[in-house]
Coordinates of C-alpha atoms in Angstrom, one line a residue:
Chain A
M236 CA 25.6 -6.3 -42.7
I237 CA 25.9 -9.1 -40.2
D238 CA 27.4 -6.7 -37.8
L239 CA 24.5 -4.3 -38.2
I240 CA 21.9 -7.0 -37.6
Q241 CA 23.9 -8.4 -34.7
M242 CA 24.0 -4.9 -33.1
I243 CA 20.3 -4.3 -33.6
V244 CA 19.6 -7.7 -32.0
N245 CA 21.8 -6.8 -29.1
G246 CA 20.1 -3.5 -28.8
I247 CA 16.7 -5.1 -28.6
A248 CA 18.0 -7.5 -26.0
V249 CA 19.4 -4.7 -23.8
G250 CA 16.3 -2.6 -24.5
S251 CA 14.1 -5.3 -22.9
S252 CA 15.6 -4.9 -19.5
Y253 CA 15.3 -1.1 -19.9
A254 CA 11.7 -1.6 -20.8
L255 CA 11.0 -3.7 -17.7
M256 CA 12.5 -1.1 -15.4
G257 CA 10.7 1.7 -17.3
L258 CA 7.4 -0.1 -17.0
A259 CA 7.9 -0.5 -13.3
M260 CA 8.6 3.3 -12.9
V261 CA 5.7 4.2 -15.1
I262 CA 3.2 2.2 -13.0
I263 CA 4.0 4.2 -9.9
Y264 CA 4.2 7.5 -11.8
K265 CA 0.8 6.8 -13.3
T266 CA -0.9 6.7 -9.9
S267 CA 1.2 9.2 -7.8
E268 CA 3.2 11.4 -10.3
V269 CA 6.3 10.4 -8.4
P270 CA 9.3 9.0 -10.3
N271 CA 10.4 6.3 -8.0
F272 CA 14.2 6.3 -7.9
A273 CA 14.2 3.4 -5.4
Q274 CA 12.9 1.2 -8.2
G275 CA 16.3 -0.2 -9.1
E276 CA 17.3 -1.1 -5.5
M277 CA 13.9 -2.6 -4.9
A278 CA 14.6 -5.0 -7.8
L279 CA 18.1 -5.4 -6.5
I280 CA 17.0 -6.6 -3.0
S281 CA 14.5 -9.0 -4.6
S282 CA 17.2 -10.5 -6.8
F283 CA 19.5 -11.0 -3.8
F284 CA 16.6 -12.5 -1.9
A285 CA 16.2 -15.0 -4.7
M286 CA 19.9 -15.8 -4.6
M287 CA 19.8 -16.3 -0.9
L288 CA 16.9 -18.7 -1.2
L289 CA 18.7 -20.6 -4.0
T290 CA 22.2 -20.8 -2.4
S291 CA 21.7 -20.6 1.4
F292 CA 18.4 -22.4 1.6
N293 CA 19.0 -24.8 -1.3
M294 CA 15.5 -24.2 -2.7
S295 CA 14.7 -25.3 -6.2
V296 CA 14.4 -22.7 -8.8
Y297 CA 10.7 -22.3 -9.4
P298 CA 9.4 -22.1 -5.8
A299 CA 12.3 -19.8 -5.1
F300 CA 11.2 -17.4 -7.9
V301 CA 7.6 -17.6 -6.8
L302 CA 8.6 -16.7 -3.2
T303 CA 10.8 -13.9 -4.6
F304 CA 7.8 -12.4 -6.5
V305 CA 5.7 -12.6 -3.3
F306 CA 8.6 -10.9 -1.4
A307 CA 8.8 -8.2 -4.1
V308 CA 5.0 -7.4 -3.8
I309 CA 5.2 -7.3 0.0
L310 CA 8.3 -5.1 -0.2
G311 CA 6.6 -2.6 -2.5
C312 CA 3.5 -2.5 -0.3
F313 CA 5.5 -2.2 2.8
L314 CA 7.6 0.7 1.5
E315 CA 4.5 2.6 0.5
F316 CA 2.7 1.9 3.7
A317 CA 5.6 2.4 6.2
I318 CA 7.4 5.3 4.6
L319 CA 5.6 7.2 1.8
R320 CA 2.2 7.2 3.5
R321 CA 3.8 8.7 6.6
A322 CA 4.9 11.8 4.8
K323 CA 2.8 14.7 6.1
E324 CA 1.5 17.1 3.5
P325 CA 3.3 15.3 0.7
N326 CA 4.4 17.1 -2.4
V327 CA 6.0 15.6 -5.5
L328 CA 9.5 16.9 -4.8
G329 CA 9.4 15.7 -1.2
M330 CA 8.3 12.3 -2.4
I331 CA 11.2 12.1 -4.9
V332 CA 13.7 12.9 -2.2
I333 CA 12.1 10.1 0.0
T334 CA 12.5 7.6 -2.8
I335 CA 16.1 8.6 -3.2
G336 CA 16.5 8.0 0.5
I337 CA 14.9 4.6 0.3
E338 CA 17.3 3.8 -2.6
M339 CA 20.3 4.6 -0.4
I340 CA 19.1 2.6 2.5
L341 CA 18.3 -0.5 0.3
L342 CA 21.6 -0.2 -1.5
G343 CA 23.5 0.1 1.8
F344 CA 21.6 -2.9 3.2
V345 CA 22.4 -5.1 0.3
S346 CA 26.1 -4.2 0.4
W347 CA 26.2 -4.8 4.1
K348 CA 24.4 -8.1 4.0
F349 CA 25.8 -9.7 0.9
G350 CA 29.0 -7.8 0.2
A351 CA 30.0 -5.7 -2.8
E352 CA 31.8 -8.3 -4.9
Q353 CA 30.5 -10.0 -8.0
K354 CA 28.2 -13.0 -7.3
T355 CA 26.9 -15.7 -9.5
M356 CA 23.2 -16.4 -9.7
P357 CA 22.3 -20.0 -10.1
F358 CA 19.8 -19.3 -12.9
P359 CA 18.4 -22.1 -15.0
I360 CA 19.5 -20.4 -18.2
G361 CA 23.2 -19.4 -18.2
P362 CA 24.3 -16.1 -19.7
Y363 CA 26.1 -17.8 -22.6
D364 CA 23.4 -20.3 -23.8
S365 CA 22.4 -19.0 -27.2
F366 CA 20.7 -19.7 -30.4
I367 CA 22.7 -19.2 -33.6
I368 CA 20.6 -18.2 -36.6
G369 CA 22.8 -17.8 -39.7
D370 CA 25.7 -15.9 -38.3
I371 CA 23.8 -14.1 -35.6
F372 CA 24.0 -15.0 -31.9
I373 CA 21.0 -14.5 -29.8
S374 CA 21.2 -15.5 -26.1
K375 CA 18.4 -17.5 -24.6
L376 CA 18.3 -15.2 -21.7
E377 CA 17.8 -12.2 -24.0
V378 CA 14.9 -13.9 -25.7
L379 CA 13.3 -14.6 -22.3
T380 CA 13.8 -11.0 -21.3
L381 CA 12.2 -9.8 -24.5
V382 CA 9.2 -12.2 -24.0
A383 CA 8.8 -11.1 -20.4
A384 CA 8.9 -7.4 -21.3
L385 CA 6.3 -7.7 -24.1
L386 CA 4.1 -10.0 -22.1
L387 CA 4.1 -7.8 -19.0
M388 CA 3.5 -4.7 -21.1
S389 CA 0.5 -6.3 -22.8
V390 CA -1.0 -7.5 -19.5
L391 CA -0.5 -4.2 -17.8
Y392 CA -1.8 -2.3 -20.8
L393 CA -5.0 -4.4 -20.8
F394 CA -5.2 -4.1 -17.0
F395 CA -5.1 -0.3 -17.0
K396 CA -7.4 0.0 -20.0
Y397 CA -10.2 -2.4 -19.2
S398 CA -10.2 -3.5 -15.6
K399 CA -12.1 -1.5 -13.0
L400 CA -9.1 -1.5 -10.6
G401 CA -6.8 -0.2 -13.4
L402 CA -9.3 2.5 -14.1
A403 CA -9.4 3.4 -10.4
M404 CA -5.6 3.6 -10.4
K405 CA -5.7 6.1 -13.3
A406 CA -8.5 8.0 -11.5
T407 CA -6.5 8.3 -8.3
Q408 CA -3.6 9.8 -10.2
Q409 CA -5.7 12.3 -12.0
N410 CA -7.7 13.6 -9.1
S411 CA -7.3 12.0 -5.7
V412 CA -10.1 14.0 -4.1
A413 CA -12.5 13.1 -6.8
A414 CA -11.3 9.5 -6.4
Q415 CA -12.1 9.5 -2.7
I416 CA -15.6 10.8 -3.3
V417 CA -16.6 8.0 -5.5
G418 CA -15.5 5.7 -2.8
I419 CA -12.0 4.6 -4.0
R420 CA -9.7 3.8 -1.1
T421 CA -6.8 5.9 -2.5
N422 CA -4.3 4.8 0.0
R423 CA -4.9 1.1 -0.8
I424 CA -4.7 1.8 -4.5
L425 CA -1.3 3.5 -4.0
M426 CA -0.1 0.5 -2.0
M427 CA -1.2 -1.9 -4.7
T428 CA 0.6 0.1 -7.4
W429 CA 3.8 -0.1 -5.4
G430 CA 3.4 -3.8 -5.1
I431 CA 2.8 -4.4 -8.8
S432 CA 5.6 -2.1 -9.7
S433 CA 8.0 -3.8 -7.4
L434 CA 7.0 -7.1 -8.9
V435 CA 7.8 -5.9 -12.4
G436 CA 11.1 -4.6 -11.1
A437 CA 11.9 -8.0 -9.6
V438 CA 11.3 -9.7 -12.9
A439 CA 13.8 -7.3 -14.5
G440 CA 16.3 -7.9 -11.6
L441 CA 16.1 -11.7 -11.9
L442 CA 16.6 -11.5 -15.7
I443 CA 19.6 -9.3 -15.3
S444 CA 21.2 -11.1 -12.4
P445 CA 22.7 -14.1 -14.4
T446 CA 24.9 -11.7 -16.3
I447 CA 25.8 -9.3 -13.7
M448 CA 25.2 -9.5 -9.9
H449 CA 26.6 -7.0 -7.5
P450 CA 25.0 -4.1 -5.5
F451 CA 25.3 -1.7 -8.3
M452 CA 23.9 -4.0 -11.0
M453 CA 20.6 -2.1 -11.3
W454 CA 22.1 1.4 -11.7
D455 CA 22.4 1.3 -15.4
P456 CA 19.1 -0.4 -16.2
M457 CA 17.2 1.8 -13.8
L458 CA 18.6 5.1 -15.2
K459 CA 18.1 3.9 -18.8
G460 CA 14.6 2.7 -17.9
F461 CA 13.9 6.1 -16.4
A462 CA 15.2 7.7 -19.6
A463 CA 13.0 5.5 -21.7
A464 CA 10.0 6.3 -19.4
V465 CA 10.6 10.1 -19.9
M466 CA 11.0 9.6 -23.6
G467 CA 7.8 7.6 -23.8
G468 CA 5.9 10.3 -21.9
M469 CA 5.9 8.8 -18.4
T470 CA 2.3 7.5 -18.6
S471 CA 2.1 5.5 -21.7
L472 CA 3.0 1.8 -21.3
P473 CA 3.6 0.9 -24.9
G474 CA 5.4 4.3 -25.2
V475 CA 8.0 3.2 -22.6
V476 CA 8.6 -0.1 -24.2
I477 CA 9.1 1.4 -27.7
A478 CA 11.3 4.1 -26.3
A479 CA 13.4 1.5 -24.4
Y480 CA 14.0 -0.5 -27.6
M481 CA 14.9 2.7 -29.5
L482 CA 17.4 3.6 -26.7
G483 CA 18.9 0.1 -26.7
I484 CA 19.3 0.0 -30.5
I485 CA 20.6 3.5 -30.9
E486 CA 23.0 3.0 -28.1
N487 CA 24.4 -0.2 -29.6
L488 CA 24.7 1.3 -33.1
F489 CA 26.5 4.3 -31.6
G490 CA 28.8 2.0 -29.7
G491 CA 29.5 0.0 -32.7
Y492 CA 30.0 2.6 -35.4
I493 CA 31.0 5.8 -33.6
S494 CA 32.5 5.5 -30.1
I495 CA 32.4 2.8 -27.6
E496 CA 33.5 5.2 -24.8
F497 CA 30.4 7.4 -25.1
K498 CA 27.9 4.6 -25.6
T499 CA 26.2 5.0 -22.2
V500 CA 26.0 8.8 -22.6
V501 CA 24.1 8.6 -25.8
A502 CA 20.8 7.8 -24.0
F503 CA 20.9 11.0 -22.1
V504 CA 21.7 13.1 -25.2
I505 CA 18.7 11.6 -26.8
I506 CA 16.5 12.5 -23.8
V507 CA 17.6 16.1 -23.9
F508 CA 16.9 16.2 -27.6
V509 CA 13.5 14.6 -27.2
L510 CA 12.5 16.9 -24.3
C511 CA 13.5 19.9 -26.4
V512 CA 11.4 18.8 -29.4
R513 CA 8.4 17.1 -27.6
P514 CA 8.4 18.0 -23.9
S515 CA 5.6 15.7 -23.0
G516 CA 7.4 12.6 -24.5
L517 CA 7.1 10.9 -27.8
F518 CA 4.0 8.9 -27.1
A519 CA 2.1 10.8 -24.4
R520 CA -1.4 11.9 -25.2
H521 CA -1.7 14.4 -22.5
Y522 CA -4.5 16.7 -21.7
V523 CA -3.2 20.2 -21.1
K524 CA -4.8 21.7 -18.1
K525 CA -6.9 24.8 -18.7
V526 CA -6.1 27.6 -16.3
Chain B
M118 CA -40.7 12.6 8.2
T119 CA -37.5 11.8 9.9
N120 CA -34.1 13.4 9.5
L121 CA -31.7 11.7 7.2
L122 CA -28.8 13.9 8.2
E123 CA -28.4 15.5 11.5
V124 CA -25.5 18.0 12.1
K125 CA -25.1 19.0 15.7
N126 CA -23.0 22.0 16.7
I127 CA -19.9 21.3 14.5
E128 CA -16.9 23.5 14.8
T129 CA -14.2 23.3 12.1
Y130 CA -10.7 24.9 12.0
Y131 CA -8.4 25.3 9.1
D132 CA -5.2 25.3 11.1
L133 CA -5.8 28.5 13.2
V134 CA -8.7 29.8 11.1
Y135 CA -12.0 29.3 12.9
A136 CA -14.3 28.5 10.0
L137 CA -17.4 27.0 11.4
R138 CA -18.5 28.3 14.8
G139 CA -21.0 25.8 15.9
V140 CA -23.3 24.9 13.1
S141 CA -26.4 22.7 13.6
F142 CA -29.0 21.7 11.1
S143 CA -30.9 18.7 9.8
V144 CA -31.9 17.4 6.5
K145 CA -35.4 15.8 6.3
T146 CA -35.7 12.6 4.3
G147 CA -36.9 13.3 0.8
S148 CA -36.5 17.1 1.1
I149 CA -34.3 19.6 -0.7
T150 CA -32.4 21.7 1.8
A151 CA -30.5 24.8 0.6
I152 CA -27.7 26.6 2.4
L153 CA -27.1 30.1 1.3
G154 CA -24.4 32.6 2.2
N155 CA -21.8 35.0 1.0
N156 CA -18.3 34.1 -0.2
G157 CA -16.3 32.9 2.7
A158 CA -19.3 32.3 5.0
G159 CA -18.3 28.6 5.3
K160 CA -20.8 26.9 3.1
S161 CA -18.4 24.6 1.3
T162 CA -16.6 24.0 4.6
I163 CA -19.8 22.5 6.0
L164 CA -20.0 20.1 3.1
K165 CA -16.3 19.2 3.2
T166 CA -16.6 18.6 7.0
I167 CA -19.6 16.2 6.4
M168 CA -17.6 14.3 3.7
G169 CA -14.6 14.0 5.9
L170 CA -12.4 15.8 3.4
I171 CA -10.8 18.1 6.0
E172 CA -8.3 16.2 8.1
D173 CA -9.1 15.8 11.8
Q174 CA -12.2 17.9 11.6
P175 CA -14.8 18.7 12.9
D176 CA -13.1 19.8 16.0
K177 CA -16.3 19.6 18.1
G178 CA -19.8 18.4 17.4
S179 CA -21.3 15.4 15.7
I180 CA -22.7 14.4 12.3
E181 CA -25.3 11.7 12.2
F182 CA -26.5 10.0 9.0
E183 CA -29.5 7.7 9.6
D184 CA -28.9 8.0 13.3
A185 CA -25.4 6.7 13.2
P186 CA -22.4 9.1 13.8
I187 CA -20.1 9.5 10.8
Q188 CA -17.8 12.3 11.9
H189 CA -14.0 11.5 11.7
W190 CA -14.7 8.7 9.2
D191 CA -12.7 8.2 6.1
T192 CA -14.3 9.7 3.0
D193 CA -14.7 6.4 1.2
K194 CA -16.5 4.9 4.2
I195 CA -18.9 7.8 4.3
V196 CA -19.5 7.4 0.6
R197 CA -20.2 3.7 1.1
K198 CA -23.0 4.7 3.6
G199 CA -24.9 6.3 0.7
I200 CA -23.8 9.9 0.6
A201 CA -22.7 11.3 -2.8
Y202 CA -21.0 14.6 -3.2
V203 CA -20.6 16.9 -6.1
P204 CA -17.7 19.2 -5.3
E205 CA -17.4 22.8 -6.1
G206 CA -15.7 23.5 -9.5
R207 CA -16.4 20.0 -10.9
E208 CA -13.5 17.8 -9.9
V209 CA -13.5 15.5 -12.9
F210 CA -10.8 13.0 -14.0
E211 CA -9.3 14.9 -17.0
E212 CA -8.0 11.9 -18.9
L213 CA -10.9 9.5 -18.4
T214 CA -13.7 9.4 -20.8
V215 CA -17.3 10.2 -19.9
H216 CA -18.2 6.5 -19.9
E217 CA -15.3 5.7 -17.7
H218 CA -16.4 8.4 -15.2
L219 CA -19.8 6.8 -14.9
I220 CA -18.1 3.4 -14.3
M221 CA -15.9 5.0 -11.7
G222 CA -19.0 6.6 -10.1
A223 CA -20.3 3.1 -9.5
Y224 CA -16.9 1.9 -8.2
I225 CA -18.3 0.6 -4.9
R226 CA -21.4 -1.1 -6.4
E227 CA -21.6 -4.8 -7.1
D228 CA -24.7 -5.0 -9.3
P229 CA -23.7 -4.8 -13.0
S230 CA -27.4 -4.7 -14.2
G231 CA -28.3 -1.9 -11.8
V232 CA -25.2 0.0 -12.9
K233 CA -26.1 -0.4 -16.6
K234 CA -29.6 0.9 -15.9
D235 CA -28.3 3.9 -14.0
I236 CA -25.9 4.8 -16.8
E237 CA -28.9 4.9 -19.1
Q238 CA -30.7 7.0 -16.6
V239 CA -27.8 9.5 -16.4
Y240 CA -27.8 9.7 -20.2
R241 CA -31.5 10.4 -20.1
Y242 CA -31.0 13.3 -17.7
F243 CA -28.1 14.7 -19.7
P244 CA -28.4 13.7 -23.4
V245 CA -25.2 15.8 -24.2
L246 CA -23.1 13.3 -22.2
K247 CA -24.3 10.5 -24.4
Q248 CA -22.9 12.2 -27.5
R249 CA -19.6 12.6 -25.6
T250 CA -19.3 9.1 -24.3
N251 CA -15.8 8.4 -25.5
Q252 CA -14.4 11.9 -25.1
W253 CA -12.0 12.8 -22.3
A254 CA -13.6 14.8 -19.6
G255 CA -10.9 17.4 -19.8
T256 CA -12.1 18.3 -23.3
L257 CA -15.7 19.0 -22.2
S258 CA -17.1 22.4 -21.6
G259 CA -17.6 23.7 -18.1
G260 CA -21.4 23.0 -18.2
E261 CA -20.8 19.5 -19.5
Q262 CA -18.2 18.8 -16.8
Q263 CA -20.8 19.9 -14.2
M264 CA -23.4 17.5 -15.7
L265 CA -20.7 14.8 -15.7
A266 CA -19.9 15.5 -12.0
I267 CA -23.6 15.2 -11.1
G268 CA -24.0 12.1 -13.2
R269 CA -21.0 10.5 -11.6
A270 CA -22.5 11.2 -8.2
L271 CA -25.8 9.7 -9.2
M272 CA -24.1 6.5 -10.2
L273 CA -23.7 5.7 -6.5
S274 CA -27.5 5.7 -6.3
P275 CA -27.1 7.7 -3.1
R276 CA -29.7 8.3 -0.5
L277 CA -28.3 11.8 0.1
L278 CA -26.9 13.9 -2.7
I279 CA -24.8 16.8 -1.7
L280 CA -24.2 19.5 -4.3
D281 CA -21.7 22.4 -3.9
E282 CA -22.6 25.3 -6.1
P283 CA -23.9 23.5 -9.2
S284 CA -24.6 26.8 -10.9
L285 CA -21.0 28.0 -10.7
G286 CA -19.9 29.5 -13.9
L287 CA -22.8 28.3 -16.0
S288 CA -25.0 30.3 -18.3
P289 CA -28.5 31.2 -17.0
I290 CA -30.2 28.7 -19.3
L291 CA -27.9 25.9 -18.2
V292 CA -28.5 26.8 -14.6
K293 CA -32.2 26.5 -15.1
E294 CA -31.8 23.2 -16.8
I295 CA -29.5 21.8 -14.1
F296 CA -31.9 22.9 -11.3
S297 CA -34.9 21.3 -13.0
I298 CA -32.9 18.1 -13.2
I299 CA -32.0 18.4 -9.5
K300 CA -35.7 18.8 -8.7
E301 CA -36.4 15.7 -10.8
I302 CA -33.8 13.7 -9.0
N303 CA -35.4 14.7 -5.8
L304 CA -38.8 13.7 -6.9
K305 CA -37.5 10.2 -7.7
G306 CA -36.6 9.9 -4.0
T307 CA -33.1 11.2 -3.4
T308 CA -32.7 13.6 -0.5
I309 CA -30.7 16.7 -1.5
L310 CA -28.5 19.1 0.3
L311 CA -27.6 22.1 -1.8
V312 CA -25.1 24.9 -1.3
E313 CA -25.7 27.9 -3.5
Q314 CA -24.8 31.5 -4.3
N315 CA -27.8 31.8 -6.6
A316 CA -30.3 32.3 -3.8
N317 CA -33.3 32.8 -6.1
M318 CA -32.8 29.5 -7.9
A319 CA -31.9 27.6 -4.8
L320 CA -34.9 28.8 -2.8
S321 CA -37.3 28.2 -5.6
I322 CA -36.6 24.4 -5.7
S323 CA -35.9 23.8 -2.0
S324 CA -38.3 23.3 0.8
T325 CA -36.0 24.5 3.6
G326 CA -33.5 27.3 3.5
L327 CA -30.6 28.2 5.8
I328 CA -28.5 31.3 5.7
L329 CA -24.9 31.2 6.8
E330 CA -22.7 34.1 7.8
N331 CA -19.2 34.0 9.2
G332 CA -19.5 30.4 10.2
R333 CA -22.9 30.7 11.9
F334 CA -26.5 30.3 10.8
V335 CA -28.4 33.5 11.0
M336 CA -31.7 32.5 9.6
K337 CA -33.7 29.4 8.9
G338 CA -37.1 28.9 7.4
E339 CA -39.4 27.5 4.8
S340 CA -38.0 28.5 1.4
K341 CA -41.1 30.3 0.3
D342 CA -41.1 32.4 3.4
L343 CA -37.4 33.2 2.9
L344 CA -38.2 34.3 -0.6
E345 CA -40.6 36.9 0.8
D346 CA -38.3 38.0 3.6
K347 CA -37.2 41.6 3.5
D348 CA -33.6 41.0 4.4
V349 CA -33.1 38.0 2.2
K350 CA -34.7 40.0 -0.7
E351 CA -32.3 42.8 -0.3
F352 CA -29.1 41.0 0.5
Y353 CA -29.4 37.8 -1.6
L354 CA -32.0 38.4 -4.2
G355 CA -30.8 41.9 -5.1
I356 CA -34.3 43.5 -4.8
K357 CA -34.0 47.0 -3.3
S358 CA -36.9 47.9 -1.0
E359 CA -35.4 51.3 -0.5
T360 CA -37.4 54.2 -1.9
S361 CA -36.0 57.6 -2.5
A362 CA -37.7 60.0 -0.1
K363 CA -36.5 63.5 -0.5
G364 CA -36.0 65.5 2.7
Y365 CA -35.9 62.5 5.0
Q366 CA -33.1 60.7 6.6
R367 CA -32.4 57.6 4.5
W368 CA -31.9 54.5 6.6
K369 CA -29.8 51.8 5.3
R370 CA -30.2 48.4 6.8
K371 CA -27.2 46.7 8.2
K372 CA -25.5 44.6 5.5
A373 CA -24.8 41.7 7.8
W374 CA -26.3 40.0 10.8
R375 CA -23.8 39.2 13.5

């Protein structure tokens, strides 16, 4: 019994980082219908930027994190402005390939600048600080990740639902010509979504970095986050978060009871299954276009 | 009366296709101007060129709104000048509700009380929309979507309202209703530029009519004169003047002016 509860708790913990990455991907997808595969590496470069501030410049933690968030927003805006906007006659497939290209470049840059070996991030909460409730261990970092994921989800949900800017972002995704003719600066909206998304990704990166910090650290969370986003229907913010927790829990239970070797594969088996049963995702409320 | 919109000799290309071959016209303040023409004549192209929706076009010529040139501007900047555009085939946001559309229509406006009043006004024009306030636009019928597209454009409280085939795909009764509302909007002080296939309807509410063929204007006049014109009657209103005269050579008028 204790094992089961411990596994579920771990699943939720791991699910939180998937949820953050999934949220970041969904924000960009919501406005441009492009799954951004560079998401993980954008978060990666932000985390390494934070580490550089902390170790090389000896900054204290909070200003360094604030600077990192600013850096992440600027990075997102810059990538949109300098690379994606330059694409002539863009289509979704071309855009996806561009994001993969950006991913490679950023990954290469981080490996070249910081080296590929494991680093330690001087984070205020260590990876092994934990609460013990009964016989169950919960690490403080995991609680923080959980809180961050839920908080960001709620804020973003309210933002998209009730703010005029959030509405404009949805409008831009659904019909960019119509968005232009009501006076929305669609280019600027796209840039902003990249900024926000990069910020959410940076939060995920910072929360992952105390446990694991090398150039490939974002691979697993990014792919699982993408998986969660697909499962959740790509556009629904609560959908991604719920799907991410489901993935995390199922993965951990599978690892614990059935086979630890195939633990990471399980997420993708679930995606295939979900896409067969409900192609538009578990939580999407999608309007099917009339021909 | 002065001219609100002045289009001078614009030429537009789609890549290598020469779509507008030097088009000039003006829209008087407070009037309804109708542009008629066959499929592919370039009617929608004129409107898209004015709205800056075709990249790098017009190739030549100028477009002036309130005596200031607006060609080659970004669409959102043109919209901010006070021109609202209802595109052909009602480009709505499928997954936004009717109410959200009206909020988006007023995206550039900063006066919440005025916006509220205008939302009420739109619901007064189109009572159906009020019943559908919280419904997604994608689930509305074609006619309702057209009303929504017009309502959204009105939310800008524009000085010039440009309509691209508002009658497309609507039932005759609905067409009548929409045209009477367009007339009403005009009487409240909004200048209107209208593109239509339904020549009869368009000429009956407009003051000036222009006829476009193959990217050029071939005729211009007071709408009531155009309604009486022999050629317009035959080619656009479908009234045959031809009588059967046995034993005589039957002359058919040329189907197009070139």
